[in-house]
Amino acid sequence: MIEITEPARSAIKAAIDGAGQPVAGLRLMVQGGGCAGMKYGMALELEQQTDDAVIEAGEVTVLVDPESQSILAGTTIDFVSGLEGSGFVFNNPNASSSCGCGKSFC
C-alpha cells in the first residue's frame, strides 16, 4: 500500500523514540486544506483505531485511517535533508498536481 524508505523510517523512529511515552505509531493522514486543496498530515498516536490500516516498516508502525487509505495507495514516503531544510517527501501517484511546498496536492 505505502512504501516507506529507510531515511523516512529512521526519522519516524527518532520521533517515536523522542515522544517520552509509549505510542502506537505514526498516523499518516490526508486532510482538506493547503494551497492545492489537500494536505498530508502526520501525528504520533497513543492508540490504534480498530479500522486503521497498519503498516509495519522495519521497527516503526504507521497507521492510516480508512478515508486516507485510497488516496495514499501506492505512495512512497521519503525523508530528505538539504540546504533548504529537512522533511518528509511524498511521491503520491494519485495526486494530479502538487504545490511548491510538497505538502499540498489535489
C-alpha positions as a Python dict, from the first residue, in 0.01 Angstrom:
ca = {
    (1, 'M'): (0, 0, 0),
    (2, 'I'): (255, 262, 114),
    (3, 'E'): (632, 236, 80),
    (4, 'I'): (847, 399, 346),
    (5, 'T'): (1214, 449, 260),
    (6, 'E'): (1493, 379, 507),
    (7, 'P'): (1559, 753, 572),
    (8, 'A'): (1187, 803, 643),
    (9, 'R'): (1181, 501, 875),
    (10, 'S'): (1479, 642, 1065),
    (11, 'A'): (1310, 982, 1102),
    (12, 'I'): (984, 821, 1218),
    (13, 'K'): (1172, 603, 1467),
    (14, 'A'): (1353, 909, 1606),
    (15, 'A'): (1019, 1087, 1653),
    (16, 'I'): (864, 786, 1825),
    (17, 'D'): (1171, 734, 2048),
    (18, 'G'): (1165, 1102, 2144),
    (19, 'A'): (796, 1104, 2237),
    (20, 'G'): (864, 1044, 2604),
    (21, 'Q'): (576, 797, 2630),
    (22, 'P'): (467, 478, 2457),
    (23, 'V'): (295, 541, 2123),
    (24, 'A'): (104, 305, 1895),
    (25, 'G'): (270, 452, 1588),
    (26, 'L'): (279, 742, 1348),
    (27, 'R'): (-56, 841, 1198),
    (28, 'L'): (-41, 935, 831),
    (29, 'M'): (-348, 1119, 702),
    (30, 'V'): (-487, 1336, 427),
    (31, 'Q'): (-674, 1650, 529),
    (32, 'G'): (-857, 1921, 340),
    (33, 'G'): (-661, 2245, 308),
    (34, 'G'): (-323, 2358, 192),
    (35, 'C'): (-259, 2566, -116),
    (36, 'A'): (-363, 2286, -356),
    (37, 'G'): (-677, 2161, -180),
    (38, 'M'): (-550, 1865, 22),
    (39, 'K'): (-252, 1826, 252),
    (40, 'Y'): (-59, 1547, 419),
    (41, 'G'): (-65, 1520, 796),
    (42, 'M'): (141, 1320, 1042),
    (43, 'A'): (100, 1277, 1417),
    (44, 'L'): (216, 1040, 1686),
    (45, 'E'): (-77, 830, 1810),
    (46, 'L'): (-117, 686, 2156),
    (47, 'E'): (-378, 432, 2044),
    (48, 'Q'): (-453, 244, 1725),
    (49, 'Q'): (-812, 262, 1597),
    (50, 'T'): (-989, -61, 1501),
    (51, 'D'): (-1036, 50, 1137),
    (52, 'D'): (-678, 170, 1083),
    (53, 'A'): (-458, 16, 818),
    (54, 'V'): (-139, -86, 998),
    (55, 'I'): (190, -72, 810),
    (56, 'E'): (490, -232, 977),
    (57, 'A'): (805, -84, 827),
    (58, 'G'): (1113, -217, 997),
    (59, 'E'): (1099, -100, 1358),
    (60, 'V'): (817, 150, 1305),
    (61, 'T'): (440, 128, 1281),
    (62, 'V'): (241, 362, 1057),
    (63, 'L'): (-135, 396, 1098),
    (64, 'V'): (-366, 513, 818),
    (65, 'D'): (-734, 598, 867),
    (66, 'P'): (-990, 448, 624),
    (67, 'E'): (-1062, 780, 448),
    (68, 'S'): (-695, 835, 366),
    (69, 'Q'): (-614, 477, 257),
    (70, 'S'): (-730, 502, -105),
    (71, 'I'): (-577, 848, -154),
    (72, 'L'): (-240, 727, -22),
    (73, 'A'): (-236, 390, -202),
    (74, 'G'): (94, 348, -384),
    (75, 'T'): (259, 647, -214),
    (76, 'T'): (630, 643, -135),
    (77, 'I'): (736, 844, 170),
    (78, 'D'): (1096, 961, 192),
    (79, 'F'): (1287, 1190, 428),
    (80, 'V'): (1540, 1430, 277),
    (81, 'S'): (1789, 1677, 418),
    (82, 'G'): (1920, 1968, 217),
    (83, 'L'): (2018, 2333, 221),
    (84, 'E'): (1654, 2441, 241),
    (85, 'G'): (1586, 2219, 542),
    (86, 'S'): (1478, 1865, 602),
    (87, 'G'): (1145, 1691, 596),
    (88, 'F'): (923, 1420, 459),
    (89, 'V'): (861, 1398, 85),
    (90, 'F'): (552, 1226, -55),
    (91, 'N'): (552, 1069, -401),
    (92, 'N'): (181, 1004, -450),
    (93, 'P'): (71, 855, -784),
    (94, 'N'): (-290, 956, -704),
    (95, 'A'): (-210, 1329, -690),
    (96, 'S'): (-287, 1511, -1015),
    (97, 'S'): (-80, 1814, -908),
    (98, 'S'): (105, 1948, -609),
    (99, 'C'): (223, 2285, -485),
    (100, 'G'): (580, 2400, -447),
    (101, 'C'): (597, 2318, -76),
    (102, 'G'): (542, 1946, -147),
    (103, 'K'): (293, 1915, 139),
    (104, 'S'): (-22, 2005, -53),
    (105, 'F'): (-181, 1834, -355),
    (106, 'C'): (-501, 1772, -543),
}
